[in-house]
mmCIF file of C-alpha atoms in Angstrom:
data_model
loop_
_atom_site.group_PDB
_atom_site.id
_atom_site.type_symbol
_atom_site.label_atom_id
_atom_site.label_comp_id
_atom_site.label_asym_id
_atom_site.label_seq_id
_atom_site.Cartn_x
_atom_site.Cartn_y
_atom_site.Cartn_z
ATOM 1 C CA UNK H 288 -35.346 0.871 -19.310
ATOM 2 C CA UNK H 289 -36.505 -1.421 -16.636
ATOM 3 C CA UNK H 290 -32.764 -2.495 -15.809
ATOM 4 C CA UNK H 291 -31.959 1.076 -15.334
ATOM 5 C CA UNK H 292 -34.538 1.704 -13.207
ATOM 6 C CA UNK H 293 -33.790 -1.102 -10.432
ATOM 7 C CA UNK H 294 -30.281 0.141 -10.876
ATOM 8 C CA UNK H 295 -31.638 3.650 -9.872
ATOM 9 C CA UNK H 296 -33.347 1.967 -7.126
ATOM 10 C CA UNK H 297 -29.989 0.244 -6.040
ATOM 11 C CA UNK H 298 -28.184 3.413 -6.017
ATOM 12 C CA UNK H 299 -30.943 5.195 -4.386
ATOM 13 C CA UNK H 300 -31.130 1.984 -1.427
ATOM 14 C CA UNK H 301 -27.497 1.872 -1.005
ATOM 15 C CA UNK H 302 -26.503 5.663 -1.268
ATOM 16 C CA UNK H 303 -24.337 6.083 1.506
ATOM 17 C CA UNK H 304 -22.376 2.539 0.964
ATOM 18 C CA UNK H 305 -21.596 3.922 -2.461
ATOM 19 C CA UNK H 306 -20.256 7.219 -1.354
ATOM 20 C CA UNK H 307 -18.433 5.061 1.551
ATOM 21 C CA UNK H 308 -16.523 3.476 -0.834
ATOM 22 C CA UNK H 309 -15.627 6.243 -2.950
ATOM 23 C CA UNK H 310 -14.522 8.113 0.076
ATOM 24 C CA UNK H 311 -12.639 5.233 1.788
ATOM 25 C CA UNK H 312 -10.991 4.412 -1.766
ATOM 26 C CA UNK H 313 -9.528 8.329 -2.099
ATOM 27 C CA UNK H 314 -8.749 8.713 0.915
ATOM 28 C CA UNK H 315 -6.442 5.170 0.935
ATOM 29 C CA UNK H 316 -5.219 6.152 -2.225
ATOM 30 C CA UNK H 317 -3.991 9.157 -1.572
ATOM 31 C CA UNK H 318 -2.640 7.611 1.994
ATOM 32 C CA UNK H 319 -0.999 4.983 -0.339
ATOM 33 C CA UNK H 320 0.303 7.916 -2.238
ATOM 34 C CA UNK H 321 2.719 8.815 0.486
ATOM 35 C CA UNK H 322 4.725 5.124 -0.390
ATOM 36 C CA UNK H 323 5.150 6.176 -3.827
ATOM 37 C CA UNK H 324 6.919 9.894 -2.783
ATOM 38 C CA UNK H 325 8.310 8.005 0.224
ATOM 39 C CA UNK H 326 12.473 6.909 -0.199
ATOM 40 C CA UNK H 327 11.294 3.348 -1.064
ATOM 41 C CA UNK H 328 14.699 2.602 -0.843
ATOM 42 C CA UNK H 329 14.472 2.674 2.667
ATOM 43 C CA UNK H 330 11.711 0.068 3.062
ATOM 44 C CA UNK H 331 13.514 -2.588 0.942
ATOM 45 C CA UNK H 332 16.794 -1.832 3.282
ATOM 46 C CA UNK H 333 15.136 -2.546 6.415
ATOM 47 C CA UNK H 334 15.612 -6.179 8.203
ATOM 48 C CA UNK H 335 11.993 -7.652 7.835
ATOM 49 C CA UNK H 336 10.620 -11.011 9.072
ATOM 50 C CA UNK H 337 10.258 -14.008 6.922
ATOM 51 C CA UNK H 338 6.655 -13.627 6.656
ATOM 52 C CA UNK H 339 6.538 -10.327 5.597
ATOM 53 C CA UNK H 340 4.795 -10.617 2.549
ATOM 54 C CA UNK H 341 5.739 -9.694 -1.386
ATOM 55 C CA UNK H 342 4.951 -6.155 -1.871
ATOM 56 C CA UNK H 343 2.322 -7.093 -5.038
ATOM 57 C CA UNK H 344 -0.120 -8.546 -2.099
ATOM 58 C CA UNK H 345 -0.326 -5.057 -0.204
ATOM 59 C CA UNK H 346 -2.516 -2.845 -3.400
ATOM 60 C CA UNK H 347 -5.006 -5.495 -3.962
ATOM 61 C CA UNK H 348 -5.549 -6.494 -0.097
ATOM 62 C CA UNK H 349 -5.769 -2.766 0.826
ATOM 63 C CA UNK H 350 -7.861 -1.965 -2.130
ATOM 64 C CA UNK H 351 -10.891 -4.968 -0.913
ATOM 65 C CA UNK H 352 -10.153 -3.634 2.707
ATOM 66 C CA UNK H 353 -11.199 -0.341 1.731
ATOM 67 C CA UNK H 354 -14.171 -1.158 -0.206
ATOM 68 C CA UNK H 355 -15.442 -3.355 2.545
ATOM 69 C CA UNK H 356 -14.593 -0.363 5.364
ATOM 70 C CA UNK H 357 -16.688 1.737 2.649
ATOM 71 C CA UNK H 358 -19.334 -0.594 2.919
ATOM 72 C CA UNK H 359 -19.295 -0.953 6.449
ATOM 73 C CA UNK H 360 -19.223 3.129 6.610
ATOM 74 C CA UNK H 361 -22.590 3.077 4.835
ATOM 75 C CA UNK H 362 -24.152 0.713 7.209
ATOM 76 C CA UNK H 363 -22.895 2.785 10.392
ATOM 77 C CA UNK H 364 -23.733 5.665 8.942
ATOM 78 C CA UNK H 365 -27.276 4.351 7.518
ATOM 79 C CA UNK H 366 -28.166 3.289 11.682
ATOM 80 C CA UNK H 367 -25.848 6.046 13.445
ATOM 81 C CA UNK H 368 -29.102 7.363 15.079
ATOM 82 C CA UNK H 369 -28.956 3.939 16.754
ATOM 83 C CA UNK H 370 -25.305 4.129 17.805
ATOM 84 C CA UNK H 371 -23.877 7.596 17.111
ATOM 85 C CA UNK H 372 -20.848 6.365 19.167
ATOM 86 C CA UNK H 373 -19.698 3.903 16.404
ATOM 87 C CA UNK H 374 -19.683 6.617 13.851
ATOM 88 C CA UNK H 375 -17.547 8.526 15.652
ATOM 89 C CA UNK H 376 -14.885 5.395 16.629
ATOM 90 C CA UNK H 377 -15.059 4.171 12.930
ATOM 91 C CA UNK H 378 -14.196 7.463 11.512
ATOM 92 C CA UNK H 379 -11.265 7.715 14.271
ATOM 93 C CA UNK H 380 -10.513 4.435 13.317
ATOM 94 C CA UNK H 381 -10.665 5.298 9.980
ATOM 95 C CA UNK H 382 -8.394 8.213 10.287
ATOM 96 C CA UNK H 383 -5.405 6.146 12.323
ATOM 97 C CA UNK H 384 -5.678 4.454 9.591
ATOM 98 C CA UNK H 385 -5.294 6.440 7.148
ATOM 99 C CA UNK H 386 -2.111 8.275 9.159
ATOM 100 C CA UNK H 387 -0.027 4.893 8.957
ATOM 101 C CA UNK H 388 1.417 4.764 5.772
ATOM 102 C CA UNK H 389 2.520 8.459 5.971
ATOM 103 C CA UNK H 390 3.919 8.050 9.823
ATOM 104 C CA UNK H 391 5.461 4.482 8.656
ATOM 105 C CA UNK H 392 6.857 5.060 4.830
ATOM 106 C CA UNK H 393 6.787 9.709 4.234
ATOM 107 C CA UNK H 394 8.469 9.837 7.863
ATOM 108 C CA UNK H 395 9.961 6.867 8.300
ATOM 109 C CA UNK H 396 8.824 6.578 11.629
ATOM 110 C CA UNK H 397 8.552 2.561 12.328
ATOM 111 C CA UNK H 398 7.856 3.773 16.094
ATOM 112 C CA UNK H 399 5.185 6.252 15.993
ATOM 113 C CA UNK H 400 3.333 3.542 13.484
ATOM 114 C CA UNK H 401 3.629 0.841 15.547
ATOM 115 C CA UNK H 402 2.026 3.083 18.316
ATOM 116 C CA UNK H 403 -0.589 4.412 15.538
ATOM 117 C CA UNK H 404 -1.109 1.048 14.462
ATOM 118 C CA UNK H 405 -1.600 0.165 18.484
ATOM 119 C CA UNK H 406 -4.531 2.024 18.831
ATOM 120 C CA UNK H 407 -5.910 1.140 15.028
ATOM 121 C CA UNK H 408 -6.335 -2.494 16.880
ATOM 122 C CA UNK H 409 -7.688 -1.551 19.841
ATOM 123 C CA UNK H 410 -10.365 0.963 17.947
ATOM 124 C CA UNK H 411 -11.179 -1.651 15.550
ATOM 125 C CA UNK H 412 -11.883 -4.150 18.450
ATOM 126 C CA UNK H 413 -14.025 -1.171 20.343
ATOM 127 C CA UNK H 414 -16.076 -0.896 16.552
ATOM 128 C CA UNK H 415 -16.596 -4.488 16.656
ATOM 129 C CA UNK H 416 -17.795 -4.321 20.805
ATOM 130 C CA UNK H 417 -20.316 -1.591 19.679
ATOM 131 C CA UNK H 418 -21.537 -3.361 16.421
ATOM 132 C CA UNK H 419 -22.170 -6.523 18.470
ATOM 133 C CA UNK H 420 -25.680 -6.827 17.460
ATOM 134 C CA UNK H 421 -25.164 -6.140 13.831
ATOM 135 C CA UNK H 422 -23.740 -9.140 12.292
ATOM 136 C CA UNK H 423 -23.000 -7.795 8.732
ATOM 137 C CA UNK H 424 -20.789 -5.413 10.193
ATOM 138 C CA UNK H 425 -19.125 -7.939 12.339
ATOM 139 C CA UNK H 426 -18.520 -10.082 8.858
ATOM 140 C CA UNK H 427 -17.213 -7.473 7.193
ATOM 141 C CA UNK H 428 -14.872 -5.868 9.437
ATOM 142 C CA UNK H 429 -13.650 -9.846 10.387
ATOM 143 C CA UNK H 430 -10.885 -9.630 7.320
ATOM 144 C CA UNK H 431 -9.985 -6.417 8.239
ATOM 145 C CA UNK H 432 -9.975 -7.034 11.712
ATOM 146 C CA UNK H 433 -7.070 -10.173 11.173
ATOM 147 C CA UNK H 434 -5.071 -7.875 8.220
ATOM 148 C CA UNK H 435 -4.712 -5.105 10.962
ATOM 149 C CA UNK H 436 -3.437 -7.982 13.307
ATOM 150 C CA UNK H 437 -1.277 -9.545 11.012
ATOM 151 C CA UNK H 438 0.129 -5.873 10.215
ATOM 152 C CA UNK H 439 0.544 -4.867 13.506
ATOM 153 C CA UNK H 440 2.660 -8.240 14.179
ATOM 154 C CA UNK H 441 4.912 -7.093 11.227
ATOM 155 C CA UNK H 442 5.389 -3.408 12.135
ATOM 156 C CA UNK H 443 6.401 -4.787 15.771
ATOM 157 C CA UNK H 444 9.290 -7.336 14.349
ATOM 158 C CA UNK H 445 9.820 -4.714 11.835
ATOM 159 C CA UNK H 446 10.529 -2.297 14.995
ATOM 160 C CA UNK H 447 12.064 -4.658 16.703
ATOM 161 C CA UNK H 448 14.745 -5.970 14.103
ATOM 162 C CA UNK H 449 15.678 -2.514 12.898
ATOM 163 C CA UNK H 450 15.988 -0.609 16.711
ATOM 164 C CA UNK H 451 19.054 -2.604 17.435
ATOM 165 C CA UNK H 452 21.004 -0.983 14.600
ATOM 166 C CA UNK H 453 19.708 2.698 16.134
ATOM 167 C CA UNK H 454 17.927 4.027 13.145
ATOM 168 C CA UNK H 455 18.690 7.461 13.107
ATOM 169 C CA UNK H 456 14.893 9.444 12.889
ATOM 170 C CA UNK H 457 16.222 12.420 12.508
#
């Protein structure tokens, strides 16, 4: 009894966190969704960099991304009436990121990503500007912060090796 009442008090204390999470993991799933309906064969034909990575390293890094963006949802969210602002950048930034695998992989689009993935860096950097004084979030968006770097490297070489064959978009 008494363990299920501190757990009611956990759920209770960390309430929006929770539902964070759950939203942020959906959401990713169903943006990750778009790579299973997508012509995969496309993807593996493209000319990609050395250190693009194995494809088994994107599911788990995305899924610990996503619960940490949850997280860090519930903490913006918890203190919005201190900066309202970052609520409303995180959730854009939330939904650029969301639109990337669907722009990228469903419309094989390597340009409009790397221009959606662009602005993903730059809103993530404008997050971490306005959480300055909250070092949790800081810390938890740091991971994401150098996966979104790292990606937007690889969807720019990606873009770059594959535009001087002339991908047809059409």
């Amino acid at each position: 009894m008494l363990l299920f009442l501190n757990l009611k008090k956990l759920v209770i204390k960390f309430k929006p966190e929770i539902y964070g999470i759950i939203i942020c993991l959906t959401l990713g799933l169903f943006s990750g969704l778009t790579v299973k309906i997508s012509d995969y064969s496309w993807y593996n034909n493209l000319i990609k960099p050395t250190f693009n990575p194995p494809n088994w390293i994107f599911r788990p890094t995305w899924s610990f991304l996503y619960i940490t963006i949850g997280i860090i949802f519930g903490i913006i969210y918890r203190t919005r009436k201190d900066n309202n602002l970052l609520l409303w950048v995180f959730i854009t930034h939330f939904v650029l990121n969301i639109l990337w695998s669907p722009i990228f992989f469903y419309f094989q689009r390597i340009d409009l990503a790397f221009y959606n993935i662009s602005i993903l860096w730059v809103s993530t950097v404008l997050c971490i500007f306005l959480a300055r004084d909250n070092w949790t979030i800081i810390f938890l968006l740091s991971p994401y912060f150098l996966w979104i770097s790292f990606a937007w490297l690889l969807n720019l070489k990606i873009y770059q090796m594959n535009t001087l064959y002339s991908i047809d978009y059409t």
